[in-house]
Structures are given as C-alpha cells and as structure tokens.
Short mmCIF file of C-alpha atoms in Angstrom, two decimals:
data_model
loop_
_atom_site.label_atom_id
_atom_site.label_comp_id
_atom_site.label_asym_id
_atom_site.label_seq_id
_atom_site.Cartn_x
_atom_site.Cartn_y
_atom_site.Cartn_z
CA UNK D 10 1.42 11.25 14.85
CA UNK D 11 -0.26 9.69 11.81
CA UNK D 12 1.88 8.10 9.13
CA UNK D 13 0.06 8.75 5.88
CA UNK D 14 -3.13 9.74 4.10
CA UNK D 15 -3.60 7.56 1.05
CA UNK D 16 -6.72 9.10 -0.48
CA UNK D 17 -6.73 12.84 -1.23
CA UNK D 18 -8.23 14.80 -4.14
CA UNK D 19 -7.01 18.02 -5.68
CA UNK D 20 -7.93 20.65 -8.26
CA UNK D 21 -7.22 18.05 -10.95
CA UNK D 22 -10.31 16.08 -9.86
CA UNK D 23 -13.66 17.10 -11.29
CA UNK D 24 -15.18 17.32 -7.80
CA UNK D 25 -12.47 19.32 -5.99
CA UNK D 26 -11.08 22.83 -6.33
CA UNK D 27 -8.39 22.51 -3.67
CA UNK D 28 -4.95 23.68 -4.77
CA UNK D 29 -2.17 21.12 -4.55
CA UNK D 30 -0.01 23.60 -2.65
CA UNK D 31 -2.67 23.88 0.07
CA UNK D 32 -2.95 20.10 0.31
CA UNK D 33 0.78 19.56 0.65
CA UNK D 34 1.20 22.39 3.15
CA UNK D 35 -1.60 20.97 5.29
CA UNK D 36 -0.10 17.48 5.19
CA UNK D 37 3.28 18.80 6.30
CA UNK D 38 1.66 20.97 8.97
CA UNK D 39 0.05 17.94 10.65
CA UNK D 40 3.22 15.88 10.36
CA UNK D 41 2.31 13.30 7.73
CA UNK D 42 5.20 11.30 6.33
CA UNK D 43 3.40 10.23 3.15
CA UNK D 44 0.59 11.67 1.07
CA UNK D 45 -1.10 9.97 -1.90
CA UNK D 46 -2.86 12.27 -4.35
CA UNK D 47 -5.54 10.06 -5.92
CA UNK D 48 -7.56 12.13 -8.34
CA UNK D 49 -10.57 10.64 -10.09
CA UNK D 50 -10.66 8.74 -13.35
CA UNK D 51 -14.38 7.95 -13.74
CA UNK D 52 -16.08 7.63 -17.10
CA UNK D 53 -18.84 5.86 -19.04
CA UNK D 54 -21.46 6.92 -16.52
CA UNK D 55 -25.00 7.52 -17.71
CA UNK D 56 -26.46 10.92 -16.70
CA UNK D 57 -23.27 11.85 -14.82
CA UNK D 58 -20.35 13.94 -16.12
CA UNK D 59 -17.03 12.15 -16.53
CA UNK D 60 -14.45 12.86 -13.84
CA UNK D 61 -11.37 12.08 -15.90
CA UNK D 62 -8.24 13.73 -14.57
CA UNK D 63 -6.05 14.99 -17.41
CA UNK D 64 -3.23 12.50 -16.95
CA UNK D 65 -0.88 14.27 -19.37
CA UNK D 66 -0.89 17.29 -17.05
CA UNK D 67 -1.53 15.57 -13.73
CA UNK D 68 1.26 13.00 -13.79
CA UNK D 69 4.18 15.38 -14.47
CA UNK D 70 2.80 17.87 -11.94
CA UNK D 71 2.68 15.31 -9.15
CA UNK D 72 6.12 13.98 -10.07
CA UNK D 73 7.53 17.52 -9.96
CA UNK D 74 6.01 18.13 -6.53
CA UNK D 75 7.29 14.76 -5.35
CA UNK D 76 10.84 15.89 -6.15
CA UNK D 77 10.42 19.39 -4.73
CA UNK D 78 9.09 18.19 -1.36
CA UNK D 79 10.98 14.91 -1.00
CA UNK D 80 13.00 16.05 2.02
CA UNK D 81 9.82 16.87 3.96
CA UNK D 82 7.15 14.45 2.77
CA UNK D 83 6.89 11.50 0.38
CA UNK D 84 4.23 12.40 -2.18
CA UNK D 85 2.73 9.41 -3.97
CA UNK D 86 1.42 9.50 -7.52
CA UNK D 87 -2.00 7.92 -7.18
CA UNK D 88 -5.23 7.45 -9.05
CA UNK D 89 -8.77 6.55 -8.04
CA UNK D 90 -10.05 4.48 -10.93
CA UNK D 91 -13.83 4.21 -11.21
CA UNK D 92 -14.07 0.54 -12.02
CA UNK D 93 -16.87 -1.13 -13.94
CA UNK D 94 -16.67 -4.72 -15.08
CA UNK D 95 -16.48 -3.84 -18.78
CA UNK D 96 -13.64 -1.34 -18.26
CA UNK D 97 -11.02 -3.85 -17.14
CA UNK D 98 -8.88 -3.96 -20.28
CA UNK D 99 -9.11 -0.22 -20.84
CA UNK D 100 -8.22 0.40 -17.19
CA UNK D 101 -5.15 -1.79 -17.56
CA UNK D 102 -3.91 0.24 -20.54
CA UNK D 103 -4.47 3.57 -18.80
CA UNK D 104 -2.91 2.57 -15.50
CA UNK D 105 0.15 0.84 -16.91
CA UNK D 106 0.99 3.79 -19.14
CA UNK D 107 2.09 5.89 -16.16
CA UNK D 108 4.40 5.36 -13.15
CA UNK D 109 1.69 5.26 -10.51
CA UNK D 110 2.69 4.43 -6.97
CA UNK D 111 -0.82 3.61 -5.87
CA UNK D 112 -4.18 2.85 -7.51
CA UNK D 113 -7.54 2.75 -5.76
CA UNK D 114 -10.23 0.60 -7.33
CA UNK D 115 -13.60 2.18 -6.58
CA UNK D 116 -17.02 1.07 -7.74
CA UNK D 117 -18.91 4.33 -8.23
CA UNK D 118 -21.11 3.11 -11.08
CA UNK D 119 -22.80 -0.15 -11.96
CA UNK D 120 -23.79 -0.90 -15.55
CA UNK D 121 -23.04 2.80 -16.27
CA UNK D 122 -25.47 3.98 -13.55
CA UNK D 123 -23.90 6.23 -10.91
CA UNK D 124 -24.73 4.67 -7.52
CA UNK D 125 -25.23 8.12 -6.00
CA UNK D 126 -28.27 8.71 -8.20
CA UNK D 127 -31.88 7.82 -7.30
CA UNK D 128 -32.02 5.88 -10.58
CA UNK D 129 -29.79 3.15 -9.13
CA UNK D 130 -32.16 2.56 -6.20
CA UNK D 131 -35.41 2.83 -8.15
CA UNK D 132 -37.70 -0.19 -7.74
CA UNK D 133 -35.17 -1.95 -5.48
CA UNK D 134 -35.44 -2.98 -1.86
CA UNK D 135 -32.43 -2.14 0.34
CA UNK D 136 -31.40 -5.79 0.21
CA UNK D 137 -31.57 -5.85 -3.61
CA UNK D 138 -29.64 -2.58 -4.01
CA UNK D 139 -26.90 -3.59 -1.59
CA UNK D 140 -26.57 -7.08 -3.07
CA UNK D 141 -26.24 -5.60 -6.56
CA UNK D 142 -23.49 -3.30 -5.32
CA UNK D 143 -21.48 -6.07 -3.64
CA UNK D 144 -21.88 -8.30 -6.69
CA UNK D 145 -20.51 -5.49 -8.86
CA UNK D 146 -17.51 -5.12 -6.54
CA UNK D 147 -16.84 -8.85 -6.81
CA UNK D 148 -17.25 -8.81 -10.61
CA UNK D 149 -14.74 -5.96 -10.86
CA UNK D 150 -12.18 -7.69 -8.67
CA UNK D 151 -12.52 -10.83 -10.80
CA UNK D 152 -12.15 -8.82 -14.02
CA UNK D 153 -9.36 -6.48 -13.04
CA UNK D 154 -5.89 -6.85 -11.47
CA UNK D 155 -4.32 -3.43 -11.92
CA UNK D 156 -5.04 -1.87 -8.54
CA UNK D 157 -3.47 -1.64 -5.11
CA UNK D 158 -6.47 -1.64 -2.80
CA UNK D 159 -10.25 -1.70 -2.96
CA UNK D 160 -11.66 1.55 -1.72
CA UNK D 161 -14.54 2.22 0.72
CA UNK D 162 -15.99 -1.29 0.35
CA UNK D 163 -19.42 -0.70 1.92
CA UNK D 164 -19.92 2.99 1.19
CA UNK D 165 -23.17 2.23 -0.66
CA UNK D 166 -25.07 3.16 2.53
CA UNK D 167 -24.07 6.76 1.85
CA UNK D 168 -26.67 6.93 -0.91
CA UNK D 169 -30.35 6.27 -1.52
CA UNK D 170 -31.79 8.12 1.46
CA UNK D 171 -32.87 6.91 4.88
CA UNK D 172 -34.52 3.76 3.57
CA UNK D 173 -31.14 2.46 2.37
CA UNK D 174 -28.96 3.61 5.27
CA UNK D 175 -29.02 0.45 7.33
CA UNK D 176 -27.17 -2.38 5.64
CA UNK D 177 -28.02 -5.84 6.96
CA UNK D 178 -24.54 -7.35 6.82
CA UNK D 179 -25.77 -10.83 7.76
CA UNK D 180 -27.80 -11.04 4.54
CA UNK D 181 -24.71 -10.18 2.47
CA UNK D 182 -21.98 -11.83 4.51
CA UNK D 183 -21.33 -14.69 2.05
CA UNK D 184 -20.54 -12.33 -0.83
CA UNK D 185 -18.57 -9.99 1.45
CA UNK D 186 -16.37 -12.91 2.54
CA UNK D 187 -15.96 -13.95 -1.09
CA UNK D 188 -14.82 -10.42 -1.94
CA UNK D 189 -12.30 -10.41 0.92
CA UNK D 190 -10.94 -13.81 -0.06
CA UNK D 191 -10.51 -12.75 -3.69
CA UNK D 192 -8.70 -9.58 -2.60
CA UNK D 193 -6.34 -11.66 -0.49
CA UNK D 194 -5.81 -14.25 -3.23
CA UNK D 195 -4.79 -11.46 -5.61
CA UNK D 196 -2.39 -10.01 -3.03
CA UNK D 197 -4.33 -6.76 -2.99
CA UNK D 198 -5.56 -4.76 -0.03
CA UNK D 199 -8.43 -2.78 1.40
CA UNK D 200 -8.72 0.85 2.34
CA UNK D 201 -10.15 2.19 5.57
CA UNK D 202 -11.88 5.36 4.39
CA UNK D 203 -12.90 7.91 7.02
CA UNK D 204 -15.28 9.94 4.86
CA UNK D 205 -18.26 8.27 6.51
CA UNK D 206 -17.79 10.58 9.48
CA UNK D 207 -18.14 13.61 7.21
CA UNK D 208 -21.20 12.13 5.48
CA UNK D 209 -23.13 11.76 8.73
CA UNK D 210 -22.74 7.97 9.12
CA UNK D 211 -20.39 8.26 12.12
CA UNK D 212 -18.19 5.43 10.91
CA UNK D 213 -15.44 4.53 8.49
CA UNK D 214 -15.81 2.38 5.36
CA UNK D 215 -15.82 -0.60 5.48
CA UNK D 216 -17.36 -1.28 8.87
CA UNK D 217 -15.35 -2.70 11.76
CA UNK D 218 -16.63 -6.25 11.26
CA UNK D 219 -15.45 -6.34 7.64
CA UNK D 220 -12.01 -5.03 8.56
CA UNK D 221 -11.73 -7.59 11.37
CA UNK D 222 -12.74 -10.41 9.04
CA UNK D 223 -10.21 -9.31 6.42
CA UNK D 224 -7.41 -9.77 8.96
CA UNK D 225 -8.87 -13.02 10.31
CA UNK D 226 -8.83 -14.43 6.76
CA UNK D 227 -5.14 -13.57 6.44
CA UNK D 228 -5.28 -10.16 4.78
CA UNK D 229 -2.39 -7.85 5.56
CA UNK D 230 -2.51 -4.93 3.13
CA UNK D 231 -4.41 -1.92 4.42
CA UNK D 232 -4.24 1.81 3.81
CA UNK D 233 -6.01 4.65 5.57
CA UNK D 234 -7.52 7.46 3.51
CA UNK D 235 -9.59 10.52 4.30
CA UNK D 236 -11.09 10.86 0.80
CA UNK D 237 -10.49 14.56 1.41
CA UNK D 238 -11.55 17.05 -1.24
CA UNK D 239 -10.48 19.97 0.96
CA UNK D 240 -7.12 20.45 2.66
CA UNK D 241 -8.76 20.84 6.07
CA UNK D 242 -10.13 17.29 5.89
CA UNK D 243 -6.78 15.54 5.40
CA UNK D 244 -6.31 12.81 8.04
CA UNK D 245 -9.70 13.66 9.53
CA UNK D 246 -10.89 11.04 12.08
CA UNK D 247 -7.71 9.02 11.71
CA UNK D 248 -7.44 8.68 15.50
CA UNK D 249 -10.58 6.51 15.49
CA UNK D 250 -8.98 4.22 12.89
CA UNK D 251 -5.65 3.93 14.70
CA UNK D 252 -7.42 3.22 18.00
CA UNK D 253 -9.52 0.53 16.31
CA UNK D 254 -6.52 -1.12 14.64
CA UNK D 255 -4.68 -1.16 17.95
CA UNK D 256 -7.72 -2.78 19.58
CA UNK D 257 -7.57 -5.71 17.14
CA UNK D 258 -3.79 -5.98 17.41
CA UNK D 259 -2.93 -4.68 13.93
CA UNK D 260 0.60 -3.30 14.04
CA UNK D 261 1.26 -2.24 10.43
CA UNK D 262 -0.30 -0.21 7.65
CA UNK D 263 0.79 -0.37 4.03
CA UNK D 264 2.81 1.95 1.86
CA UNK D 265 3.25 1.84 -1.92
CA UNK D 266 6.05 2.81 -4.27
CA UNK D 267 5.56 2.09 -7.99
CA UNK D 268 2.71 -0.17 -6.84
CA UNK D 269 5.04 -2.32 -4.75
CA UNK D 270 3.78 -2.73 -1.20
CA UNK D 271 5.78 -2.29 2.00
CA UNK D 272 4.70 -2.05 5.60
CA UNK D 273 5.05 0.70 8.20
CA UNK D 274 4.79 0.16 11.93
CA UNK D 275 1.90 2.05 13.43
CA UNK D 276 3.93 2.59 16.62
#
C-alpha cells in the first residue's frame, strides 16, 4: 500500500477539470493515507495564460474537505508555485498569507517564457536549452525560501521535441550537484514525480542518478507525486518509485503539516 500522493491537481487548476470529490474518492479507494492537492499558481508568462488558482475560494474549500474526511484520509492544503527568479518576494507574500501544509516550487517559465513552448528552444542547442533551465532552477532556489520541495527537477526533457529528449547529464552534472547541495543547505527537499511515464519518457523526474546523488550528499526530504490532473492517474507508477527507493536503501518518505516536515516509514 502506498502512503501518499503529494502532487495532485483539481478543478481549481487552470489545466484540470477533475472534481475534488472524484479525487478524494479515488485516493481513499486505493488506500492512500495522505493526499496533497497542489493546484497551480503560475503567472507572468509571455504568450501563455496565467494558471492562478483563486486562493480565496480554494483555501477554504480544501480546509473544509480536510475536516470532513479527516477520519479516512489526511488531506493537505498544497500549492504548486510557478517560480521565476523575479517573483521571489511576491511568492513569499502569497504563500505566507495562507496556512499551506505543502508548497511545490516548480520552474515552468524562464524570463517569462513558458518552457513548454517552441520559443524557449528556438536557436538553442539541447545543451544550451538544458543548461539554461538548470541555471534558472538554481537562481530560483537562491532567490526563494518559501517552499517545501523542488518539483520534477529534470522534466525539461518533456519539451522541445525529439532533438531535446536526451539530456546529457554529464555535461550538466556540476550545476545539478550545486542545485542539490543548495536544496540540502536550505533544509528543503525534492519530489519524485511519476508523470514522465504518462508523457512517454518511461521514467520519473528527476532521473535515478539525481535521486541517488541527493541521498549521497545527505539529503533526506523526499515526496512522491503523480502530478495527476485526472483522478485515475493518482499514485500512477508509484510501485516503480517504491521499488527504486528500496533498492538504494531509502526507508522514509516525507510528510508535511503547516510546512513542517516529518518522516513516514515506507515499510
């Protein structure tokens, strides 16, 4: 039995129409103990609509559901904040206004350009595009403290087409290690995100080598999230993650309550 899914989107997100009731029922059906609803707060993106969850409606709704279902499942009030370097102070004000349990920091845009758009990759080699992405992740971590974990660290391979699919990790390993060290220094964590299986990459984000290195460097905080936008995808491919964590002797995953971390035994 899986413990939790810490990355799920609902009808409050601009890119999901799934009803919260369906999400919660599915989570209970498969025996989850915890469920983090982490709807999008992405803005200041050129040529892309804002995905800004209405926090004045979203927060009380999640808190009501948390109370209603507390005997069956622990629902976490979460947020996926679309971080850009220049949004650090604004992000702090938004996030600290509400009683979030859990905040994902996700780099979806760089210098206001959505990384899913061809515009981001235009006139760049794969090495240049990937280096720019990792540098943006590092810049955001350095500029911003109000998050729980960094989400889907190497998901940039999802975009740009076949030319950009294969990321040469050796060429970027120095900056990846710097990112991991900064995350650890700030007592933050990383997410293992299983959406790569749904996007045809047959893997989770970040790759196994990055997750291994995070633990070798002394990192301890890790959550597992499906990035589900449909109830049927909750906890999808979690077995692969649990098997991998067992293979590298990881015995705990993290839980959050009012952004305070605790640890749950995997077995």
